[in-house]
XYZ file of C-alpha atoms in Angstrom:
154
model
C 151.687 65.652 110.494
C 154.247 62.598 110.791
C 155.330 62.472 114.625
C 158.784 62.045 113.034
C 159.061 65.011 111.104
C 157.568 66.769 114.605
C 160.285 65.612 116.427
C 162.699 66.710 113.921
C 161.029 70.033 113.820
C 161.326 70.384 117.678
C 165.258 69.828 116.697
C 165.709 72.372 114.300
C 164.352 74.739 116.611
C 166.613 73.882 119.373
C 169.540 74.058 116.224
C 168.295 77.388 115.751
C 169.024 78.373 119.453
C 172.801 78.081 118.415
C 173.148 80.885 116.122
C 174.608 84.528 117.056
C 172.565 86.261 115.275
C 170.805 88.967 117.014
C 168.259 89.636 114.507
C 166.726 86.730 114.187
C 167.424 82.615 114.993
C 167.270 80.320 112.276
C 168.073 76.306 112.254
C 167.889 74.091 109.116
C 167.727 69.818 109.390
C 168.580 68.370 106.073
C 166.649 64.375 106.766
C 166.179 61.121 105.131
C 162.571 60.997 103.221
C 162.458 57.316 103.890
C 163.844 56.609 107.780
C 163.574 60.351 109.351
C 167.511 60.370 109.995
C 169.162 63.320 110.396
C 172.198 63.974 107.554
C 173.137 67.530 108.361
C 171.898 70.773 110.038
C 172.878 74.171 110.356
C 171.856 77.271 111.789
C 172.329 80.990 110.747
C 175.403 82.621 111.732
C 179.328 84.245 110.582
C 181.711 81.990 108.658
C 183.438 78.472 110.303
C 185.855 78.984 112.847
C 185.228 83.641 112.571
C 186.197 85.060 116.126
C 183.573 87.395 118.144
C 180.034 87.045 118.476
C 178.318 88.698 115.557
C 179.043 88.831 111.816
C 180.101 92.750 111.380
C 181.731 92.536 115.334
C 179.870 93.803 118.079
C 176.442 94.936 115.665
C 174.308 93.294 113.151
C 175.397 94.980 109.737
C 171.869 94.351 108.367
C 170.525 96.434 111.242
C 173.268 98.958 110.892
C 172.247 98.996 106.765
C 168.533 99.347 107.286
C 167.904 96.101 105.257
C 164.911 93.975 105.808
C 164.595 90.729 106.541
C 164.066 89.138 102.790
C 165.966 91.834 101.202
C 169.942 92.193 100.104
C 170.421 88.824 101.287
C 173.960 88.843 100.049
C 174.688 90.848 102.990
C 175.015 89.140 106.502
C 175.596 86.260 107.802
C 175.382 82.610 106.286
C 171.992 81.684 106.478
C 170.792 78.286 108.409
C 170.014 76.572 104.695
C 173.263 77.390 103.131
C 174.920 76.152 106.133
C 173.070 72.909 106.175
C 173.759 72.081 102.398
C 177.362 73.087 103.292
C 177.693 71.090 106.094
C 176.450 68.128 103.947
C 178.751 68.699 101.573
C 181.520 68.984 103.601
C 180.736 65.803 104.849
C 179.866 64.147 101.842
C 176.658 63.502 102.072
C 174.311 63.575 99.092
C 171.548 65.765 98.886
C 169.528 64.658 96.152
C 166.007 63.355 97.075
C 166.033 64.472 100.473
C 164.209 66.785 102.845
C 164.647 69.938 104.943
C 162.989 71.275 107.628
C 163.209 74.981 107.809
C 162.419 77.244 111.132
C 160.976 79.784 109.195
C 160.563 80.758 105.317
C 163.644 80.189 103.082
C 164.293 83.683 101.315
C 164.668 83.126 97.264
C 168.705 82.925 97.446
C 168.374 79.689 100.043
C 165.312 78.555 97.880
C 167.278 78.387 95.166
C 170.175 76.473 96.921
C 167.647 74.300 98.023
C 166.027 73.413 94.370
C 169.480 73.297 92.860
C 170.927 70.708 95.887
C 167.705 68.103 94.681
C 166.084 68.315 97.793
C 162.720 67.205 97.156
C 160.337 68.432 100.317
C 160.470 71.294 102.578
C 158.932 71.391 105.745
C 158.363 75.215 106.881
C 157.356 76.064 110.229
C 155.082 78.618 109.314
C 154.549 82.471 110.310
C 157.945 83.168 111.253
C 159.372 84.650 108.370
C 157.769 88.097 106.213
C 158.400 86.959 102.757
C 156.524 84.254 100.433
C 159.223 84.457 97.285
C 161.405 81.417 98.527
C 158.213 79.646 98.913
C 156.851 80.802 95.807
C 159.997 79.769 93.993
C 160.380 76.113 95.627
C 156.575 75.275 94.488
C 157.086 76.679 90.647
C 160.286 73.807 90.553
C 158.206 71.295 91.881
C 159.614 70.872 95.271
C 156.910 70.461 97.485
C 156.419 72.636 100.705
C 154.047 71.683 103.843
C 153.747 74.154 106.495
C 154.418 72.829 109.888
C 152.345 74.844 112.616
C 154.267 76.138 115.376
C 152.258 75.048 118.078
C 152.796 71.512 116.976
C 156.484 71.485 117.990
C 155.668 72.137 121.282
């Protein structure tokens, strides 16, 4: 694997460090192909600028709910991918042709985000998420995904 895209990996996990979220940590690094630059990132978590800690208050509502992780993703918080593509957006900065690095599966809502922004390559670091459908669905649109081992961020 390109040392850059290792080092960028080693970032999104530190990005993912950020988040509130107490069922799970999450950071996203939306990069340029061609020099490795960083154009946005974003981590799961509640909406911009939401007082408190967690998205339903004190608890995680998805907890609360029973819903697991991969399921009823409409419910929660904003996950790490949306935020990234937001954040680039925000900021104006175009999407089309670039790459993400992911800290663990995208579920098929984010995948979708991600195939509909024109983001070209994902970079997963693998076995920390349960469910293969964002995966699944990336690959059948012809965005390629590599699998980024876990012990090579260290």
């Amino acid at each position: 694997m390109n040392k850059h895209i290792l080092a960028r990996a080693r970032i999104c996990l530190e990005i993912s460090k950020l988040s509130n979220c107490r069922r799970g940590k999450v950071g996203a690094v939306l990069i340029n192909p061609e020099n490795f630059t960083i154009l946005a990132d974003g981590y799961n978590g509640g909406p911009r600028g939401m007082r408190g800690d967690f998205c339903a208050g004190d608890a995680c509502i998805r907890t609360q709910m029973g819903v697991k992780s991969g399921e009823n993703v409409q419910i929660g918080c904003h996950h790490a991918e949306m935020n990234a593509l937001a954040n680039a957006g925000r900021n104006g900065v175009t999407t089309l042709g670039t790459a993400m690095i992911v800290s663990c599966e995208p579920c098929f809502m984010c995948a979708k985000l991600i195939h509909h922004a024109g983001i070209s390559t994902v970079y997963v670091i693998a076995d920390t998420y349960s469910t293969k459908d964002g995966v699944r669905y990336l690959e059948r649109h012809g965005v390629k995904v590599h699998s980024i081992a876990k012990a090579d961020t260290a």
